[in-house]
XYZ file of C-alpha atoms in Angstrom:
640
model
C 382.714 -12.790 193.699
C 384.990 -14.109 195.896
C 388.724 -14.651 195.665
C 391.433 -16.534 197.221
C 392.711 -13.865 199.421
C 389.248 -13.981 201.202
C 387.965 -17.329 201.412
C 385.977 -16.583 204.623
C 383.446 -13.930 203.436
C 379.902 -14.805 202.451
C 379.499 -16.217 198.609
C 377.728 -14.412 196.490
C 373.820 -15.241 196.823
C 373.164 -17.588 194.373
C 369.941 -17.682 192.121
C 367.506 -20.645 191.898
C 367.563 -19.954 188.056
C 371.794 -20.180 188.224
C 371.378 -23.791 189.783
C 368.311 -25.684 188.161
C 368.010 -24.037 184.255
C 369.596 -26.765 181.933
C 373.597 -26.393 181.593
C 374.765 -24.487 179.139
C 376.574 -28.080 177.808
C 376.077 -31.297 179.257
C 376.441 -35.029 177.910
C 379.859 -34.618 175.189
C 381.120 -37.641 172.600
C 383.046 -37.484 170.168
C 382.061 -39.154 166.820
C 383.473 -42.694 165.724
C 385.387 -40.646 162.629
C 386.582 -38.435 164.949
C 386.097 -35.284 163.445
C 383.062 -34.028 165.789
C 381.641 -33.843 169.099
C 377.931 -34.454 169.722
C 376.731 -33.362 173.121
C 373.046 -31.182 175.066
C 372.738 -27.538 174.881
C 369.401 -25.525 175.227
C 367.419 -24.956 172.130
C 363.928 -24.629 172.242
C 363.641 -24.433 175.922
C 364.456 -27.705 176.441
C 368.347 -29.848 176.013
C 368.908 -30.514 172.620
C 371.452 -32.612 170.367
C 373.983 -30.183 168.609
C 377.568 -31.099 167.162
C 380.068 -29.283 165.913
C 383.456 -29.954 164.650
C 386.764 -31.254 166.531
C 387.640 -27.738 166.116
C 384.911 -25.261 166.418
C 383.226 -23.409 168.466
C 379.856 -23.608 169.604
C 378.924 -20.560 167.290
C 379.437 -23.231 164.698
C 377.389 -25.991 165.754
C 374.567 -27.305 164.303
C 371.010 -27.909 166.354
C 369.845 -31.477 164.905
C 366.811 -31.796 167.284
C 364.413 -29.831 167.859
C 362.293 -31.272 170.696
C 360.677 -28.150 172.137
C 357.954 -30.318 175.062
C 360.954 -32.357 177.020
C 364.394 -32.436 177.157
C 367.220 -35.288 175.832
C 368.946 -36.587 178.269
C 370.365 -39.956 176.177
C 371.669 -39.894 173.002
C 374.066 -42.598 170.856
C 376.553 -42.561 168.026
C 375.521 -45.563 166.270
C 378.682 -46.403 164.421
C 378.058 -44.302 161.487
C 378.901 -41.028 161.628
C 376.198 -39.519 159.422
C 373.514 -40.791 162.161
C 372.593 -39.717 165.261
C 370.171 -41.486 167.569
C 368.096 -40.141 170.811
C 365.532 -41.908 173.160
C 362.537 -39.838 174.141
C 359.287 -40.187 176.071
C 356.084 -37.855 176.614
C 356.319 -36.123 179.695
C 357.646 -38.193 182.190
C 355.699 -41.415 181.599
C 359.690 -43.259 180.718
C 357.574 -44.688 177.504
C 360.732 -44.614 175.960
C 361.144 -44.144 171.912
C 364.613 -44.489 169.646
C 364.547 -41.386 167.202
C 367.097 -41.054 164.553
C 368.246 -38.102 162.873
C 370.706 -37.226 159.988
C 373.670 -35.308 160.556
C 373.460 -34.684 156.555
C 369.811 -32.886 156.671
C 369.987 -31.591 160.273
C 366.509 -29.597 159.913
C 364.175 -32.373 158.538
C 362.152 -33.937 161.743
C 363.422 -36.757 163.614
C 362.520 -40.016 162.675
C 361.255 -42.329 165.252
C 362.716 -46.147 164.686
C 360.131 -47.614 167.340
C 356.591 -46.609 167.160
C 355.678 -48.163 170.283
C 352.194 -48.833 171.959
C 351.902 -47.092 175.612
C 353.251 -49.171 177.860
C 356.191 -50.622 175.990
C 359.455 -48.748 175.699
C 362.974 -48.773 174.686
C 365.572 -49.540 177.469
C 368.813 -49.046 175.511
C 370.400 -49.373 172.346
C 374.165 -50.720 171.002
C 375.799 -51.243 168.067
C 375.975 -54.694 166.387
C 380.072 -54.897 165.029
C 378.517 -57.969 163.068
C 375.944 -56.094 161.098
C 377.362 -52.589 160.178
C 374.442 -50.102 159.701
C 372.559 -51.722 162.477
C 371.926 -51.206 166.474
C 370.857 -53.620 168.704
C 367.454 -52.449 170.850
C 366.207 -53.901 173.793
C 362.212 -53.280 174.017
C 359.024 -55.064 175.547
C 356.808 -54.827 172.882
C 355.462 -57.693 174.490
C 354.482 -56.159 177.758
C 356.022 -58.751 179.915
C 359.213 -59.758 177.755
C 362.037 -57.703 177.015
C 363.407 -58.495 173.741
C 366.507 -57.643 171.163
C 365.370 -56.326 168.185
C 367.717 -55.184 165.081
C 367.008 -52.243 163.344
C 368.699 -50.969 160.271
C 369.101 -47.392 161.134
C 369.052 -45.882 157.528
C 366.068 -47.719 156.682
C 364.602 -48.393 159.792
C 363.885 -52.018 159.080
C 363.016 -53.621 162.791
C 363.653 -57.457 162.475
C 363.670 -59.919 165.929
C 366.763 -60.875 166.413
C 365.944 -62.526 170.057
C 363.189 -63.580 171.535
C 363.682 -63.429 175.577
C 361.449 -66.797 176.215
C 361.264 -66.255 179.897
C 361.050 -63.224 181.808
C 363.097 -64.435 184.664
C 366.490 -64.714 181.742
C 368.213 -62.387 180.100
C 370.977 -63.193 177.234
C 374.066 -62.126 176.515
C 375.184 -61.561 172.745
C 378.557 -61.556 171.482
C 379.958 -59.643 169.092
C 379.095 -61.197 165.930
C 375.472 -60.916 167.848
C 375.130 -64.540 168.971
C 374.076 -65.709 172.157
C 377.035 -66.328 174.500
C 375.821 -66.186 178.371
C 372.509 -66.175 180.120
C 371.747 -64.550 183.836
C 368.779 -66.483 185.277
C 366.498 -65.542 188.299
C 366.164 -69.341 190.089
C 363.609 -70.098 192.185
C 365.568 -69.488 195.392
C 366.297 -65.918 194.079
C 369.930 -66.833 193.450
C 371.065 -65.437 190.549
C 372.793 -68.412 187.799
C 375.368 -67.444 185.315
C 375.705 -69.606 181.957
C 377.915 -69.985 179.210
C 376.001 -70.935 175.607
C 377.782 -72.906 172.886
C 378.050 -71.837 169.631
C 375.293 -73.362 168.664
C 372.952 -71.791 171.191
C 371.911 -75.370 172.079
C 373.623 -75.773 175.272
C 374.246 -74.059 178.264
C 376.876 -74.586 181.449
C 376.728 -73.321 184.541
C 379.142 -71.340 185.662
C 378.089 -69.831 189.027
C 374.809 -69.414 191.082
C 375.581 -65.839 193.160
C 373.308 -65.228 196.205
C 370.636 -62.968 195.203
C 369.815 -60.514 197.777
C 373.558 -59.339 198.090
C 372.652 -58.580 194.467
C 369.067 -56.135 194.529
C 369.657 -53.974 191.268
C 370.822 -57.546 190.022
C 374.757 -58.612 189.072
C 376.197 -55.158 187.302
C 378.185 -55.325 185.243
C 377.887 -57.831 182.755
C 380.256 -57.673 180.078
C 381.018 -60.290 177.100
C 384.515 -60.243 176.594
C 385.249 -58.729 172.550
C 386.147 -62.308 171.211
C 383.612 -64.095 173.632
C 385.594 -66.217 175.682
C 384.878 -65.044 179.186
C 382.293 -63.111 180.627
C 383.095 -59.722 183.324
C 380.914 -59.592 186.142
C 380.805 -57.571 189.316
C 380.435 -60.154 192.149
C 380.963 -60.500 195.861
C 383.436 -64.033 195.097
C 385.116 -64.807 198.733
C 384.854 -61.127 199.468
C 382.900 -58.423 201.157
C 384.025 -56.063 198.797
C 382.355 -56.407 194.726
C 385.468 -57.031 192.917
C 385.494 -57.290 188.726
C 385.793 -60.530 187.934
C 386.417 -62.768 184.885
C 384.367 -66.041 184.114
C 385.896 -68.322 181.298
C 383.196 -69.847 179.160
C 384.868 -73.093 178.667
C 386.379 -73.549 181.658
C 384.131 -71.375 184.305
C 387.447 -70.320 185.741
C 387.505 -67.309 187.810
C 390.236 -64.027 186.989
C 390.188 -61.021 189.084
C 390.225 -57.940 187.019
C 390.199 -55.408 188.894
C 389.624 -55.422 192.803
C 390.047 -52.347 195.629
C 390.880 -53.726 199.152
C 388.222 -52.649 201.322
C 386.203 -50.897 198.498
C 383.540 -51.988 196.218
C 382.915 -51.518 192.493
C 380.731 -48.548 191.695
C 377.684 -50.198 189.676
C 375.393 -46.031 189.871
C 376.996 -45.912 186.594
C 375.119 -48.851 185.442
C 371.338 -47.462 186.006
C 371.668 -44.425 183.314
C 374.620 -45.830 180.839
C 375.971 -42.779 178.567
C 374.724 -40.121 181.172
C 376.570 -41.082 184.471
C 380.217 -42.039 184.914
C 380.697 -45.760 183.696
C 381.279 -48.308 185.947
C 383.460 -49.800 183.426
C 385.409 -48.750 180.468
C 385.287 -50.217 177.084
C 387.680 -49.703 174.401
C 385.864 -48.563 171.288
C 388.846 -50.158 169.268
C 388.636 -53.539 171.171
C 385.885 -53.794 172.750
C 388.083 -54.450 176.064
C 387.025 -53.396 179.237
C 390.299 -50.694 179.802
C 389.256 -49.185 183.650
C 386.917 -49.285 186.758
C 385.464 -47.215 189.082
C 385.049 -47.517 192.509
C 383.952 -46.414 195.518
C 385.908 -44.489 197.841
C 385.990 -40.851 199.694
C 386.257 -39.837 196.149
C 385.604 -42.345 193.466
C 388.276 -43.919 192.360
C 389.269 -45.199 189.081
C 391.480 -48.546 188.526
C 393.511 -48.764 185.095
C 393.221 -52.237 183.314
C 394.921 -51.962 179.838
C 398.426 -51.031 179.279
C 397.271 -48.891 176.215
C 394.770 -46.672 178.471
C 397.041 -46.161 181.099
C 399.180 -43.942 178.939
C 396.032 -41.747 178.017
C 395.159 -42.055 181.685
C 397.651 -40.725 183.522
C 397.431 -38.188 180.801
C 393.822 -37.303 181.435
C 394.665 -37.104 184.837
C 396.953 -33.974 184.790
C 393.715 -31.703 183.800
C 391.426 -31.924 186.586
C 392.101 -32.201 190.164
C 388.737 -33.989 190.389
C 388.374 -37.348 189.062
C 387.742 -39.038 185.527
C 383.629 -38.674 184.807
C 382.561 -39.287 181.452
C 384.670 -40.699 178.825
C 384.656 -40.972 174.467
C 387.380 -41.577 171.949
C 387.079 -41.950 168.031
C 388.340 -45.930 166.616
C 391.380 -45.086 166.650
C 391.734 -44.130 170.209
C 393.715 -40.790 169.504
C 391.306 -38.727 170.025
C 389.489 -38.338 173.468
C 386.800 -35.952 174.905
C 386.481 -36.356 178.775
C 384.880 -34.810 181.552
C 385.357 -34.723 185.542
C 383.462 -35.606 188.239
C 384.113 -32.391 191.149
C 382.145 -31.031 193.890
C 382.590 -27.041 192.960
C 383.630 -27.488 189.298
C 381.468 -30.116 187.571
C 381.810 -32.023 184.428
C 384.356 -29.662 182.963
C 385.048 -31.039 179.786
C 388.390 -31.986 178.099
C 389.492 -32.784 174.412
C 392.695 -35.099 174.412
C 394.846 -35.843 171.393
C 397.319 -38.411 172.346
C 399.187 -38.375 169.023
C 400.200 -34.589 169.878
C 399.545 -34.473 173.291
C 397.320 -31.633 172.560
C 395.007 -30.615 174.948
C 391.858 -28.237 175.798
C 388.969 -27.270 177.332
C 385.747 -27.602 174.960
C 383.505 -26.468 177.318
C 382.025 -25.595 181.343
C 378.373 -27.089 181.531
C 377.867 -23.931 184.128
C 379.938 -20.840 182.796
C 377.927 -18.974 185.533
C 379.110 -20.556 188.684
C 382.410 -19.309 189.973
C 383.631 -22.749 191.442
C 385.408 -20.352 194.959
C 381.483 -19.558 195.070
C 380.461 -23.241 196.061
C 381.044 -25.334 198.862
C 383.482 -28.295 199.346
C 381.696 -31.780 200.041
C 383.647 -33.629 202.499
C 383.345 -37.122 203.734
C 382.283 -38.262 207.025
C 382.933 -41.920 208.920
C 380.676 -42.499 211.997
C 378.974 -45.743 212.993
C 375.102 -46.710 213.764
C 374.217 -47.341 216.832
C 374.226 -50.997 216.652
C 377.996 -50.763 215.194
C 377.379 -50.658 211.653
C 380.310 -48.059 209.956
C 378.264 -45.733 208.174
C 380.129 -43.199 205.429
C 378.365 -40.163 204.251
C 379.695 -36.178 202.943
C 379.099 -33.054 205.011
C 378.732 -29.769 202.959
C 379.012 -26.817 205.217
C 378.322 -23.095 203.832
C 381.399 -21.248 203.265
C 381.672 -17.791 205.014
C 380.213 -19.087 208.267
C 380.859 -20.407 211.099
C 380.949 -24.117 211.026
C 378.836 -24.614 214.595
C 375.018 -24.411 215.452
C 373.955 -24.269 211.625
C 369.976 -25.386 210.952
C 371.457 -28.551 208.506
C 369.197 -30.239 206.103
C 369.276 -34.249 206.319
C 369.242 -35.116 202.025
C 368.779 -38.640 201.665
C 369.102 -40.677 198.071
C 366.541 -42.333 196.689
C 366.941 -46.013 195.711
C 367.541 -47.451 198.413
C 370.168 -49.420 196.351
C 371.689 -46.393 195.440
C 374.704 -44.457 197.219
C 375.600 -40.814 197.648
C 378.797 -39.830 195.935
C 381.448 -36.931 196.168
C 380.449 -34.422 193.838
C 378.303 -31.516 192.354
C 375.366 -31.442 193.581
C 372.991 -28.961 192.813
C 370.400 -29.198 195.830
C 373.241 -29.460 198.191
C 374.986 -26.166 196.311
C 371.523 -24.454 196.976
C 371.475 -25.286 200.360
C 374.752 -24.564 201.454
C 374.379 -20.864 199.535
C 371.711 -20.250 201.775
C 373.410 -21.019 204.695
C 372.593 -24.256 205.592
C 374.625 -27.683 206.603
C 374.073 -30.833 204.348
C 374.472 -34.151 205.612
C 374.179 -37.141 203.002
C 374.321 -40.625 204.574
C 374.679 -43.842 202.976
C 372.411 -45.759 205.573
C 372.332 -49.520 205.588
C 371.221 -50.791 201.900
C 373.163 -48.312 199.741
C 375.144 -49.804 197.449
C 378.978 -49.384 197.172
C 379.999 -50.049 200.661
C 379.695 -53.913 200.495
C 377.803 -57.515 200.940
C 377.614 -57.230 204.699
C 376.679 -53.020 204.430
C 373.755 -53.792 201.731
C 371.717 -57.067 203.333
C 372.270 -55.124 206.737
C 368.919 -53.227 205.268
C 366.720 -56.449 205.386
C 363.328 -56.232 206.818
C 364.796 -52.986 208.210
C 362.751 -50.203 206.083
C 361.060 -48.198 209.082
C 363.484 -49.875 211.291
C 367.084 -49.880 211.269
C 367.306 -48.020 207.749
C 365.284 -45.239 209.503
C 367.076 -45.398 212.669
C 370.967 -44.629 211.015
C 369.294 -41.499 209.575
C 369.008 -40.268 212.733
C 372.136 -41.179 213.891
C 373.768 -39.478 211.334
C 372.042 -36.223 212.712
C 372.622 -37.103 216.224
C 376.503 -37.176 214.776
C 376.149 -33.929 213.367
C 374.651 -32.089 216.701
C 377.289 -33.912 219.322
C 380.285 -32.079 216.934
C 378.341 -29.076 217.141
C 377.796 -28.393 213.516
C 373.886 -28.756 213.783
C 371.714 -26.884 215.749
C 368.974 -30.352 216.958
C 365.957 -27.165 217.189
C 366.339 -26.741 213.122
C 366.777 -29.938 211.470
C 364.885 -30.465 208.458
C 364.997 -33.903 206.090
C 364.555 -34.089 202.273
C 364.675 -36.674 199.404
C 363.327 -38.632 196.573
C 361.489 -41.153 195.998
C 362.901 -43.606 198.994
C 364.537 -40.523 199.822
C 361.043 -39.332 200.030
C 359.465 -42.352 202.043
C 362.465 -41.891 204.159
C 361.323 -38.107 204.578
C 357.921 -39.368 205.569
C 358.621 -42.017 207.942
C 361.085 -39.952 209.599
C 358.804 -37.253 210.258
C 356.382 -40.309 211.889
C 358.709 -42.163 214.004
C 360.332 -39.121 215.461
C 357.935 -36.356 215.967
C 359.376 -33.374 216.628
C 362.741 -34.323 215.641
C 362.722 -32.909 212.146
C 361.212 -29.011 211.582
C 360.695 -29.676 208.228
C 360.109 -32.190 205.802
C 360.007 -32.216 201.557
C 358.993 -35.282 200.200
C 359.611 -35.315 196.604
C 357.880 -37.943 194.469
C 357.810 -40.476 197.788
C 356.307 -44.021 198.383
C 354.008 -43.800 201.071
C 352.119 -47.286 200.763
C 355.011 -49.818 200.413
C 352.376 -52.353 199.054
C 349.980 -50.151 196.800
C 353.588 -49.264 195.324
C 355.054 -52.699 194.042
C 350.883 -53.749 192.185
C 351.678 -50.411 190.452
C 355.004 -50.718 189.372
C 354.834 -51.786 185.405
C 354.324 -55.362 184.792
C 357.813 -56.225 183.009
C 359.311 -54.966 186.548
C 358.563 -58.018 188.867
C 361.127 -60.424 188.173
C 363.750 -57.573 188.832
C 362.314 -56.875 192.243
C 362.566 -60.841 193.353
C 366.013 -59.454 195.226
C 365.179 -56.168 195.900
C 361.687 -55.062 197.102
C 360.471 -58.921 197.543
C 363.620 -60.070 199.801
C 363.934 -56.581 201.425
C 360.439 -55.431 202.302
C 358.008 -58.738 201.288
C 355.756 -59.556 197.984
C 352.630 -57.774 198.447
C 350.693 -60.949 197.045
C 351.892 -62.709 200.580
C 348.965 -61.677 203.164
C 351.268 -61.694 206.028
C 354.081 -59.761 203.854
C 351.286 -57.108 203.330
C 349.912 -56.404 206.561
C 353.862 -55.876 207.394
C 354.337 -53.503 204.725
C 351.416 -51.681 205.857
C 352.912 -51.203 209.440
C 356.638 -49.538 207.826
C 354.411 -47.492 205.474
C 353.620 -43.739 206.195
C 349.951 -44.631 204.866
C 349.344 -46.373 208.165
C 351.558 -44.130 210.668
C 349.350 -40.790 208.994
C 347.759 -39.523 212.527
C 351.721 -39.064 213.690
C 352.850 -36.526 211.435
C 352.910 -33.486 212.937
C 356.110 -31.214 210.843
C 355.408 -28.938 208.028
C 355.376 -30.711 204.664
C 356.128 -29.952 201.269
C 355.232 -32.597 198.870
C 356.293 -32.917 195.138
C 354.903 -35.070 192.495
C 354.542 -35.610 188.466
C 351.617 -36.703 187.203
C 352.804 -39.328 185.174
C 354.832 -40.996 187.475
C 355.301 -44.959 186.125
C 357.338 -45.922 189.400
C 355.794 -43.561 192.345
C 352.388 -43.047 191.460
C 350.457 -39.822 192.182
C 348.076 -41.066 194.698
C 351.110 -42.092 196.534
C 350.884 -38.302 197.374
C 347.603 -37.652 197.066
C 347.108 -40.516 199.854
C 349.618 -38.291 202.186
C 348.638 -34.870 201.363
C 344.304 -35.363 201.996
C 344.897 -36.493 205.562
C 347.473 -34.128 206.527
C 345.436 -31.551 205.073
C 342.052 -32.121 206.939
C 343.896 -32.015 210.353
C 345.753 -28.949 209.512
C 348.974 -29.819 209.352
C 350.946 -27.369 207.125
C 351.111 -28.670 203.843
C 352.308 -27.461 200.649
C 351.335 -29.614 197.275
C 353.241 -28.959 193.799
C 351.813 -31.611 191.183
C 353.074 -31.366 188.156
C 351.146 -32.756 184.880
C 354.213 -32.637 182.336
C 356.841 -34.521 184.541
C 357.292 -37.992 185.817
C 359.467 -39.559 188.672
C 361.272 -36.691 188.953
C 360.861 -33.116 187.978
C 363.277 -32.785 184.281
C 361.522 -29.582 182.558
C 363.626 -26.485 183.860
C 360.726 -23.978 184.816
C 359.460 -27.304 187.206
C 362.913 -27.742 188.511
C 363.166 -23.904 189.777
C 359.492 -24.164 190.626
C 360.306 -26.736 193.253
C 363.436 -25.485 194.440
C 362.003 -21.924 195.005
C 359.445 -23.646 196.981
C 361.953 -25.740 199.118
C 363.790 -22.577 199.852
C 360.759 -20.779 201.062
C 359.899 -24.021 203.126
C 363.073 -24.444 205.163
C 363.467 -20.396 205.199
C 359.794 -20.687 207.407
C 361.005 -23.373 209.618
C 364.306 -23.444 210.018
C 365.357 -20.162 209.712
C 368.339 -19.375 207.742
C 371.095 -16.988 207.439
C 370.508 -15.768 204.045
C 368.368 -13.900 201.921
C 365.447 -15.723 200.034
C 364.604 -14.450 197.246
């Protein structure tokens, strides 16, 4: 171990086992009552549920699942405190189930509230303040329509309680559970925003947003607690996405909550309850209270007089910034974690009657944070101009010049790299390697003008800033340009592949990890219920598949059709039950590659999905991405 007296000798060698085995606690809440905390812990193999009270330890807790095949990731207090609720799916395949179980009898089996058909699933659930007892689900049991259903979670009595009546709409309830605003897809792809009378017999306009400044749709959208007004992130006069306020009556316009030069942070929106919000809601009011946004580190804006007392308390126990956040009704009692790059999701309980405060728990006991390596950001521009922002990780204990460095790029593409743990980059950097994340034209988070840049530029411009961002790297002489290798998933994994075509001999090695590598065979297999949500993404970035001329297009940016080019050593990754990515998206890479004799490695996996979750497949794939870049680009360190 090392210490502060010598921060410039080697770390400790890190196992894979240390990074990619499930935390030790992950995912904490504390329960409406107050008196517990619910949150993941192995059991089983896998992550379980387990809670425990205010004040005990986790010697105390009590297990109350007991899925031993996958892990939980998402889990809800449904109001009542006796209940706890989970979602679930079978290996990967994101058929996702609500399961209840009873804090009362914590060993009987888990009960499952939505016994589905394959292909339908559960994509969130919330409690209804007007029916106590009750959560609101959203699922398609009708394969192309996503509706609300409420179920009565003691009995589990499943009644409609709103039909979606075209797929292209999607309603906003209050709380007393009527409808009070509607987002519609329009024809042109704008996006229209409407305010529905009490009656639910007539709707106004309130704005029409452009739609492909808006591919993972408008996020947030919020119903104000007494209905009036509706929060939105939008782009209003501004490059920046701003939290704004529309009145129903009136369709007036309120800024909330704005950053000059900065843009709301919506990643929180695509896994809600697992990664940092983008907003805050009061459990007492139902208020929006804070925001996040983007910045070198993300940044969090304070909206509520109330929270910004408990805020700038919060704030004196971490150096790095607010992650994860729970309180009990009466907002006294708060369990928070952090978002860090060395120490992640540490996690805080906050009394703000006493001002008592403590650590519950470290989701990675293990790792000694002087161990890990800082993640700094970096500013550099594309070569047509474009400002490009991305983080830099270098190994600690070496010399910051002439390292092999590993290009890591997110998957997405309307996604965006953010300061923080990261536990591929930690792996890389123990071993002696440079990481350099980019946020290329298309992320998210970096504005209007920054996202649409990325039109009909996959294979083009999107491809090009990647290696710009090396090319940055080698002129400051961290990055040797003889040992560059490129990683990432899913686009991060197309990315991998097209880079590897377009500039042969640039990269050493390549890992593509659950990859697209036929842009059009991709969007016929995405599920059905998907294709009104990829109007302003896939369809006004990359073309509709159904359009002959779109096709043949998408055939020449796809790594399908650019095969014969690939020359660098290849390690491919892929579940077998893949819903987004499917496996002959790999298989269609890896037979081709194989017959000419290009070094290929293949891991399939037939329990996981987009994305490797199970622990032994997570170390699987990791040991075999070490012993990939330790062939071709040399390293520093020991592989073990």
């Amino acid at each position: 171990m090392r210490t502060p007296t010598d921060p410039d000798s080697p770390p400790r060698l890190i196992e894979v086992e240390e990074f990619f085995s499930d935390p030790a606690f992950a995912n904490p809440s504390i329960s409406p009552d107050g008196t517990r905390i619910a949150y993941l812990a192995p059991a089983h193999g896998r992550r379980n549920v387990w809670v425990r009270g205010i004040d005990q330890g986790h010697e105390d807790a009590v297990c109350l699942t007991h899925d031993a095949r996958r892990g939980i990731t998402t889990y809800y207090w449904p109001g009542d405190s006796r209940w706890l609720l989970y979602l679930q799916d079978t290996d990967g395949n994101e058929d996702w189930h609500l399961y209840r179980v009873d804090l009362e009898t914590p060993d009987q089996d888990a009960v499952d509230l939505t016994p589905l058909s394959p292909g339908s699933r559960v994509f969130g659930a919330d409690p209804l303040p007007s029916h106590p007892g009750s959560v609101l689900v959203a699922m398609n049991k009708r394969p192309f329509a996503i509706d609300l259903f409420r179920i009565d979670v003691a009995s589990g009595e499943t009644i409609l309680h709103h039909e979606q009546a075209d797929p292209t709409e999607s309603v906003l309830l209050d709380q007393t559970g009527a409808p009070a605003f509607a987002s519609r897809l329009a024809e042109d792809g704008a996006v229209e925003l409407y305010a529905i009378d009490r009656a639910g017999t007539e709707r106004r306009l309130l704005r029409r947003l452009g739609g492909a400044e808006y591919p993972v749709g408008v996020q947030p959208q919020v119903v104000t607690a007494d209905g009036s007004g509706l929060l939105i992130g939008a782009y209003t006069d501004s490059d920046d996405l701003r939290l704004i306020r529309l009145d129903a009556k009136t369709g007036d316009e309120t800024l909330v909550a704005a950053v000059p030069g900065h843009s709301l942070d919506i990643l929180g929106t695509m896994a809600p309850g697992v990664l940092p919000p983008t907003v805050f809601t009061s459990r007492r009011t139902g208020e929006v209270i804070a925001a996040r946004f983007v910045d070198a580190k993300p940044r969090i804006e304070v909206v509520d007089d109330h929270f910004a007392e408990v805020y700038d308390e919060l704030s004196k126990l971490s150096d790095g910034v607010l992650g994860t956040l729970s309180s009990d009704d009466s907002e006294q009692r708060w369990v928070a974690t952090f978002v860090h790059d060395r120490d992640p999701a540490v996690t805080w309980f906050y009394d703000h009657a006493t001002h008592e405060s403590r650590v519950l728990f470290r989701p990675y006991p293990h790792l000694d944070p002087s161990d890990l390596a800082a993640m700094s950001p970096v500013t550099f521009a594309a070569r047509d101009g474009l400002p490009l922002n991305g983080f830099l990780t270098l190994p600690t204990g070496v010399a910051p010049e002439g390292l092999a460095l590993v290009l890591l790029v997110h998957g997405g593409p309307w996604l965006h790299d953010t300061w923080g743990y990261n536990p591929q980059v930690q792996l890389l950097a123990n071993r002696g390697y440079a990481v350099l994340q980019v946020n290329f034209r298309g992320s998210t988070g970096y504005g209007k003008r920054h996202t649409t840049a990325a039109i009909g530029e996959f294979a083009r411009a999107m491809h090009t800033d990647l290696i710009d961002a090396v090319d940055w790297a080698v002129a400051r002489g961290y990055a040797d340009p003889g040992r560059i290798g490129i990683m990432g998933g899913s686009y991060g994994g197309y990315a991998a592949l097209v880079g590897t075509a377009l500039a042969p001999g640039y990269f050493a090695a390549a890992v593509d990890y659950v990859g697209v590598s036929d842009l059009a065979n991709f969007l016929r297999t995405l599920p059905p219920f998907t294709r009104p949500y990829n109007v302003n993404s896939w369809y006004a970035y990359v073309g509709d598949p159904d359009d002959p001329a779109a096709e043949a297009d998408m055939l020449s940016r796809s790594p399908i059709t650019m095969i014969d080019r690939i020359v660098t050593p290849l390690l491919v990754a892929q579940g077998a039950n893949d819903a987004r990515v499917v496996q002959s998206e790999s298989d269609n890479v890896v037979a081709p590659l194989r017959e000419r004799g290009v070094p290929i490695e293949y891991l399939l996996a037939a329990d996981e999905g987009h994305g490797f979750d199970n622990p032994e497949n997570q170390i699987r794939l990791h040991q075999a991405i070490e012993r990939h870049f330790v062939r071709y680009l040399g390293t520093g360190r020991a592989c073990h």
